[in-house]
Amino acid sequence: MIRRPFILLLALGLMACGSTPPAIHYYSLTQGAGTTASGGVPQHELRFAPLVLSDQIDSINLVYELQGQELQFAERHRWAGTLDNQLEQFSLEGLSARLPGWVVREEGGEGNRLAIRIQQFGGRFDGKAVVSGRWRLTAPDGKVLLDRPFREERALPADGYNALVGELSLGWGKVLDGIAHEVARH
C-alpha cells in the first residue's frame, strides 16, 4: 500500500524536475524615426555627463509602480544590458540628431556640460509609462545655465512589457526633444 503513493510522489517529483522554467525576456530601447543632423562643420559642442539613475530604477529588471508607493521588479522581464548604458547611447544619438551644427560627446572637450538624473523610468498601475527627472546645463566655468525638471507620461496602447518599453522609448525621445530645444537656445 505504501509503495503506490511513494511511486506516485516520485513520478510527480520527476515531472516537476523535467519541466522548463518560464522564459526570461530581454528588452532594449529604440530610437523613433527622427530628424538627423545635417552634415557640415559643427559650430557648437555639448559635453554629455554620465547619466545618473535613482536607486529605485537602477536595476536589470523592468520596474512597475503599483498603487501607493510599492514597486514591483519584473523578474522575467529585463533590460538587455544596463539601463544607464542604454539611455546614454539613446541620448547621445538622439541629441546628435536633434542638434544640427553641434557635436555631442561624452565628457572631454570644452563646451557646455549636460547632466541628467532620472528618477522614474517604468510602468504604472494605471496603464501609463512614466519618465521623470531633472537635467542641468552648465557652462565650462561651472556656472549653471539651465536647471529643469522633466516628466513624460504616456498611455500604453496595449497590455504587456513590449508596449511599456515602446512608450518608455517614445517618452524618452520627447524628453530629449525638450532638452535639445532649450540647449540650442544657449
PDB file of C-alpha atoms in Angstrom:
ATOM      1  CA  MET A   1       0.000   0.000   0.000  1.00  0.00           C
ATOM      2  CA  ILE A   2       2.722   2.462   0.903  1.00  0.00           C
ATOM      3  CA  ARG A   3       4.560   1.606  -2.282  1.00  0.00           C
ATOM      4  CA  ARG A   4       1.910   3.005  -4.672  1.00  0.00           C
ATOM      5  CA  PRO A   5       1.732   6.557  -3.106  1.00  0.00           C
ATOM      6  CA  PHE A   6       5.530   6.645  -2.945  1.00  0.00           C
ATOM      7  CA  ILE A   7       5.811   5.805  -6.653  1.00  0.00           C
ATOM      8  CA  LEU A   8       3.167   8.406  -7.470  1.00  0.00           C
ATOM      9  CA  LEU A   9       5.036  11.093  -5.489  1.00  0.00           C
ATOM     10  CA  LEU A  10       8.323  10.089  -7.114  1.00  0.00           C
ATOM     11  CA  ALA A  11       6.764  10.352 -10.582  1.00  0.00           C
ATOM     12  CA  LEU A  12       5.317  13.778  -9.813  1.00  0.00           C
ATOM     13  CA  GLY A  13       8.686  14.935  -8.474  1.00  0.00           C
ATOM     14  CA  LEU A  14      10.470  13.782 -11.623  1.00  0.00           C
ATOM     15  CA  MET A  15       7.905  15.525 -13.832  1.00  0.00           C
ATOM     16  CA  ALA A  16       8.441  18.772 -11.924  1.00  0.00           C
ATOM     17  CA  CYS A  17      12.192  18.489 -12.420  1.00  0.00           C
ATOM     18  CA  GLY A  18      11.744  17.932 -16.140  1.00  0.00           C
ATOM     19  CA  SER A  19       9.540  20.944 -16.784  1.00  0.00           C
ATOM     20  CA  THR A  20      11.164  24.022 -18.263  1.00  0.00           C
ATOM     21  CA  PRO A  21      11.231  27.245 -16.255  1.00  0.00           C
ATOM     22  CA  PRO A  22       9.389  30.278 -17.642  1.00  0.00           C
ATOM     23  CA  ALA A  23      11.409  32.189 -20.237  1.00  0.00           C
ATOM     24  CA  ILE A  24      13.228  35.404 -19.411  1.00  0.00           C
ATOM     25  CA  HIS A  25      12.511  38.233 -21.858  1.00  0.00           C
ATOM     26  CA  TYR A  26      15.028  40.981 -22.658  1.00  0.00           C
ATOM     27  CA  TYR A  27      14.188  44.476 -23.910  1.00  0.00           C
ATOM     28  CA  SER A  28      16.095  47.372 -25.429  1.00  0.00           C
ATOM     29  CA  LEU A  29      15.163  50.969 -26.079  1.00  0.00           C
ATOM     30  CA  THR A  30      14.687  52.033 -29.697  1.00  0.00           C
ATOM     31  CA  GLN A  31      15.008  55.404 -31.347  1.00  0.00           C
ATOM     32  CA  GLY A  32      11.932  56.578 -33.185  1.00  0.00           C
ATOM     33  CA  ALA A  33      12.190  57.907 -36.694  1.00  0.00           C
ATOM     34  CA  GLY A  34      13.520  61.377 -36.023  1.00  0.00           C
ATOM     35  CA  THR A  35      15.405  64.055 -37.788  1.00  0.00           C
ATOM     36  CA  THR A  36      19.065  63.597 -38.470  1.00  0.00           C
ATOM     37  CA  ALA A  37      21.694  66.251 -38.109  1.00  0.00           C
ATOM     38  CA  SER A  38      22.869  67.788 -41.341  1.00  0.00           C
ATOM     39  CA  GLY A  39      26.479  67.492 -42.403  1.00  0.00           C
ATOM     40  CA  GLY A  40      28.977  70.294 -42.127  1.00  0.00           C
ATOM     41  CA  VAL A  41      31.375  71.613 -39.579  1.00  0.00           C
ATOM     42  CA  PRO A  42      29.929  71.650 -36.053  1.00  0.00           C
ATOM     43  CA  GLN A  43      29.721  75.131 -34.598  1.00  0.00           C
ATOM     44  CA  HIS A  44      28.863  74.131 -31.014  1.00  0.00           C
ATOM     45  CA  GLU A  45      29.912  71.456 -28.597  1.00  0.00           C
ATOM     46  CA  LEU A  46      27.915  69.722 -25.867  1.00  0.00           C
ATOM     47  CA  ARG A  47      29.593  67.522 -23.264  1.00  0.00           C
ATOM     48  CA  PHE A  48      27.271  64.778 -22.069  1.00  0.00           C
ATOM     49  CA  ALA A  49      27.899  63.696 -18.460  1.00  0.00           C
ATOM     50  CA  PRO A  50      27.192  60.088 -17.433  1.00  0.00           C
ATOM     51  CA  LEU A  51      23.511  59.607 -16.660  1.00  0.00           C
ATOM     52  CA  VAL A  52      22.519  59.114 -13.044  1.00  0.00           C
ATOM     53  CA  LEU A  53      19.659  56.735 -12.253  1.00  0.00           C
ATOM     54  CA  SER A  54      17.811  56.791  -8.962  1.00  0.00           C
ATOM     55  CA  ASP A  55      18.418  53.685  -6.872  1.00  0.00           C
ATOM     56  CA  GLN A  56      14.843  52.533  -7.363  1.00  0.00           C
ATOM     57  CA  ILE A  57      15.256  52.092 -11.138  1.00  0.00           C
ATOM     58  CA  ASP A  58      18.957  51.182 -11.316  1.00  0.00           C
ATOM     59  CA  SER A  59      18.110  47.540 -11.931  1.00  0.00           C
ATOM     60  CA  ILE A  60      18.347  44.947 -14.697  1.00  0.00           C
ATOM     61  CA  ASN A  61      14.605  44.300 -14.231  1.00  0.00           C
ATOM     62  CA  LEU A  62      11.851  46.472 -15.612  1.00  0.00           C
ATOM     63  CA  VAL A  63      10.106  48.430 -12.855  1.00  0.00           C
ATOM     64  CA  TYR A  64       6.374  48.739 -12.368  1.00  0.00           C
ATOM     65  CA  GLU A  65       4.770  51.012  -9.765  1.00  0.00           C
ATOM     66  CA  LEU A  66       1.762  49.517  -8.023  1.00  0.00           C
ATOM     67  CA  GLN A  67      -0.832  51.628  -6.204  1.00  0.00           C
ATOM     68  CA  GLY A  68       0.630  53.560  -3.325  1.00  0.00           C
ATOM     69  CA  GLN A  69       4.402  53.580  -3.033  1.00  0.00           C
ATOM     70  CA  GLU A  70       5.021  49.900  -3.792  1.00  0.00           C
ATOM     71  CA  LEU A  71       7.365  48.976  -6.643  1.00  0.00           C
ATOM     72  CA  GLN A  72       7.432  45.662  -8.440  1.00  0.00           C
ATOM     73  CA  PHE A  73      10.549  44.442 -10.245  1.00  0.00           C
ATOM     74  CA  ALA A  74       9.651  42.168 -13.152  1.00  0.00           C
ATOM     75  CA  GLU A  75      11.827  39.108 -12.550  1.00  0.00           C
ATOM     76  CA  ARG A  76      11.301  37.633 -16.017  1.00  0.00           C
ATOM     77  CA  HIS A  77      11.364  40.926 -17.951  1.00  0.00           C
ATOM     78  CA  ARG A  78      14.792  42.533 -18.034  1.00  0.00           C
ATOM     79  CA  TRP A  79      16.783  45.185 -19.824  1.00  0.00           C
ATOM     80  CA  ALA A  80      19.193  43.831 -22.441  1.00  0.00           C
ATOM     81  CA  GLY A  81      22.240  45.383 -20.780  1.00  0.00           C
ATOM     82  CA  THR A  82      22.264  48.051 -18.125  1.00  0.00           C
ATOM     83  CA  LEU A  83      19.562  50.695 -18.301  1.00  0.00           C
ATOM     84  CA  ASP A  84      22.019  53.565 -17.814  1.00  0.00           C
ATOM     85  CA  ASN A  85      24.128  52.406 -20.784  1.00  0.00           C
ATOM     86  CA  GLN A  86      21.053  52.071 -22.997  1.00  0.00           C
ATOM     87  CA  LEU A  87      19.810  55.517 -22.012  1.00  0.00           C
ATOM     88  CA  GLU A  88      23.239  57.106 -22.511  1.00  0.00           C
ATOM     89  CA  GLN A  89      23.586  55.648 -26.015  1.00  0.00           C
ATOM     90  CA  PHE A  90      19.998  56.597 -26.868  1.00  0.00           C
ATOM     91  CA  SER A  91      20.641  60.139 -25.562  1.00  0.00           C
ATOM     92  CA  LEU A  92      23.938  60.650 -27.385  1.00  0.00           C
ATOM     93  CA  GLU A  93      22.415  59.523 -30.678  1.00  0.00           C
ATOM     94  CA  GLY A  94      19.159  61.363 -30.040  1.00  0.00           C
ATOM     95  CA  LEU A  95      20.741  64.675 -29.082  1.00  0.00           C
ATOM     96  CA  SER A  96      23.175  64.488 -32.001  1.00  0.00           C
ATOM     97  CA  ALA A  97      20.213  64.039 -34.351  1.00  0.00           C
ATOM     98  CA  ARG A  98      18.228  66.839 -32.700  1.00  0.00           C
ATOM     99  CA  LEU A  99      21.065  69.387 -32.591  1.00  0.00           C
ATOM    100  CA  PRO A 100      22.326  70.029 -36.117  1.00  0.00           C
ATOM    101  CA  GLY A 101      25.533  72.034 -36.089  1.00  0.00           C
ATOM    102  CA  TRP A 102      26.518  70.582 -32.704  1.00  0.00           C
ATOM    103  CA  VAL A 103      28.920  67.864 -31.743  1.00  0.00           C
ATOM    104  CA  VAL A 104      27.648  65.887 -28.750  1.00  0.00           C
ATOM    105  CA  ARG A 105      30.264  63.847 -26.937  1.00  0.00           C
ATOM    106  CA  GLU A 106      30.805  62.040 -23.700  1.00  0.00           C
ATOM    107  CA  GLU A 107      32.745  64.397 -21.439  1.00  0.00           C
ATOM    108  CA  GLY A 108      36.014  65.861 -22.695  1.00  0.00           C
ATOM    109  CA  GLY A 109      36.034  68.935 -24.868  1.00  0.00           C
ATOM    110  CA  GLU A 110      35.274  72.494 -23.903  1.00  0.00           C
ATOM    111  CA  GLY A 111      31.559  73.046 -24.487  1.00  0.00           C
ATOM    112  CA  ASN A 112      28.681  73.315 -22.084  1.00  0.00           C
ATOM    113  CA  ARG A 113      28.014  70.231 -19.969  1.00  0.00           C
ATOM    114  CA  LEU A 114      24.646  68.437 -19.804  1.00  0.00           C
ATOM    115  CA  ALA A 115      23.896  66.281 -16.746  1.00  0.00           C
ATOM    116  CA  ILE A 116      20.697  64.240 -16.437  1.00  0.00           C
ATOM    117  CA  ARG A 117      19.292  62.472 -13.381  1.00  0.00           C
ATOM    118  CA  ILE A 118      16.405  60.080 -13.975  1.00  0.00           C
ATOM    119  CA  GLN A 119      14.050  59.498 -11.064  1.00  0.00           C
ATOM    120  CA  GLN A 120      11.331  57.385 -12.718  1.00  0.00           C
ATOM    121  CA  PHE A 121      11.516  55.138 -15.767  1.00  0.00           C
ATOM    122  CA  GLY A 122       8.891  52.421 -15.773  1.00  0.00           C
ATOM    123  CA  GLY A 123       5.255  51.440 -15.828  1.00  0.00           C
ATOM    124  CA  ARG A 124       2.474  52.458 -13.507  1.00  0.00           C
ATOM    125  CA  PHE A 125      -0.690  50.720 -12.248  1.00  0.00           C
ATOM    126  CA  ASP A 126      -2.968  52.989 -14.316  1.00  0.00           C
ATOM    127  CA  GLY A 127      -1.518  51.801 -17.641  1.00  0.00           C
ATOM    128  CA  LYS A 128       0.997  54.573 -18.197  1.00  0.00           C
ATOM    129  CA  ALA A 129       4.713  54.718 -18.868  1.00  0.00           C
ATOM    130  CA  VAL A 130       6.365  57.367 -16.696  1.00  0.00           C
ATOM    131  CA  VAL A 131       9.689  59.104 -17.285  1.00  0.00           C
ATOM    132  CA  SER A 132      10.762  61.838 -14.878  1.00  0.00           C
ATOM    133  CA  GLY A 133      13.838  63.510 -13.504  1.00  0.00           C
ATOM    134  CA  ARG A 134      15.917  66.642 -13.822  1.00  0.00           C
ATOM    135  CA  TRP A 135      18.566  67.962 -16.191  1.00  0.00           C
ATOM    136  CA  ARG A 136      21.152  70.684 -15.798  1.00  0.00           C
ATOM    137  CA  LEU A 137      23.232  72.602 -18.324  1.00  0.00           C
ATOM    138  CA  THR A 138      26.421  74.196 -17.019  1.00  0.00           C
ATOM    139  CA  ALA A 139      28.973  76.411 -18.709  1.00  0.00           C
ATOM    140  CA  PRO A 140      32.621  75.303 -18.895  1.00  0.00           C
ATOM    141  CA  ASP A 141      33.348  77.550 -15.870  1.00  0.00           C
ATOM    142  CA  GLY A 142      30.710  75.666 -13.804  1.00  0.00           C
ATOM    143  CA  LYS A 143      28.032  78.363 -13.930  1.00  0.00           C
ATOM    144  CA  VAL A 144      24.535  76.847 -14.089  1.00  0.00           C
ATOM    145  CA  LEU A 145      22.831  77.973 -17.289  1.00  0.00           C
ATOM    146  CA  LEU A 146      19.649  75.883 -17.042  1.00  0.00           C
ATOM    147  CA  ASP A 147      18.204  73.547 -14.429  1.00  0.00           C
ATOM    148  CA  ARG A 148      14.896  71.958 -15.412  1.00  0.00           C
ATOM    149  CA  PRO A 149      12.670  69.114 -14.251  1.00  0.00           C
ATOM    150  CA  PHE A 150      11.087  66.826 -16.843  1.00  0.00           C
ATOM    151  CA  ARG A 151       8.127  64.474 -16.781  1.00  0.00           C
ATOM    152  CA  GLU A 152       6.507  62.458 -19.539  1.00  0.00           C
ATOM    153  CA  GLU A 153       3.501  60.197 -19.020  1.00  0.00           C
ATOM    154  CA  ARG A 154       2.332  58.091 -21.924  1.00  0.00           C
ATOM    155  CA  ALA A 155      -0.705  55.824 -22.043  1.00  0.00           C
ATOM    156  CA  LEU A 156       0.122  52.274 -23.069  1.00  0.00           C
ATOM    157  CA  PRO A 157      -1.629  51.302 -26.327  1.00  0.00           C
ATOM    158  CA  ALA A 158      -1.833  47.659 -25.193  1.00  0.00           C
ATOM    159  CA  ASP A 159      -1.044  45.441 -22.239  1.00  0.00           C
ATOM    160  CA  GLY A 160       2.396  43.935 -21.896  1.00  0.00           C
ATOM    161  CA  TYR A 161       6.030  44.784 -21.496  1.00  0.00           C
ATOM    162  CA  ASN A 162       6.623  45.345 -25.233  1.00  0.00           C
ATOM    163  CA  ALA A 163       4.086  48.172 -25.149  1.00  0.00           C
ATOM    164  CA  LEU A 164       5.673  49.567 -21.976  1.00  0.00           C
ATOM    165  CA  VAL A 165       9.197  49.599 -23.433  1.00  0.00           C
ATOM    166  CA  GLY A 166       7.901  51.175 -26.658  1.00  0.00           C
ATOM    167  CA  GLU A 167       6.220  54.001 -24.738  1.00  0.00           C
ATOM    168  CA  LEU A 168       9.271  54.489 -22.498  1.00  0.00           C
ATOM    169  CA  SER A 169      11.362  54.895 -25.661  1.00  0.00           C
ATOM    170  CA  LEU A 170       8.907  57.427 -27.092  1.00  0.00           C
ATOM    171  CA  GLY A 171       8.710  59.246 -23.760  1.00  0.00           C
ATOM    172  CA  TRP A 172      12.496  59.497 -23.525  1.00  0.00           C
ATOM    173  CA  GLY A 173      12.534  60.826 -27.100  1.00  0.00           C
ATOM    174  CA  LYS A 174      10.090  63.565 -26.053  1.00  0.00           C
ATOM    175  CA  VAL A 175      12.320  64.462 -23.101  1.00  0.00           C
ATOM    176  CA  LEU A 176      15.285  64.745 -25.485  1.00  0.00           C
ATOM    177  CA  ASP A 177      13.192  66.963 -27.800  1.00  0.00           C
ATOM    178  CA  GLY A 178      12.644  69.391 -24.915  1.00  0.00           C
ATOM    179  CA  ILE A 179      16.261  69.321 -23.788  1.00  0.00           C
ATOM    180  CA  ALA A 180      17.562  69.873 -27.328  1.00  0.00           C
ATOM    181  CA  HIS A 181      15.200  72.810 -27.832  1.00  0.00           C
ATOM    182  CA  GLU A 182      16.435  74.506 -24.624  1.00  0.00           C
ATOM    183  CA  VAL A 183      20.125  73.691 -25.210  1.00  0.00           C
ATOM    184  CA  ALA A 184      20.034  75.079 -28.760  1.00  0.00           C
ATOM    185  CA  ARG A 185      18.957  78.465 -27.373  1.00  0.00           C
ATOM    186  CA  HIS A 186      22.071  78.692 -25.155  1.00  0.00           C
TER     187      HIS A 186
END
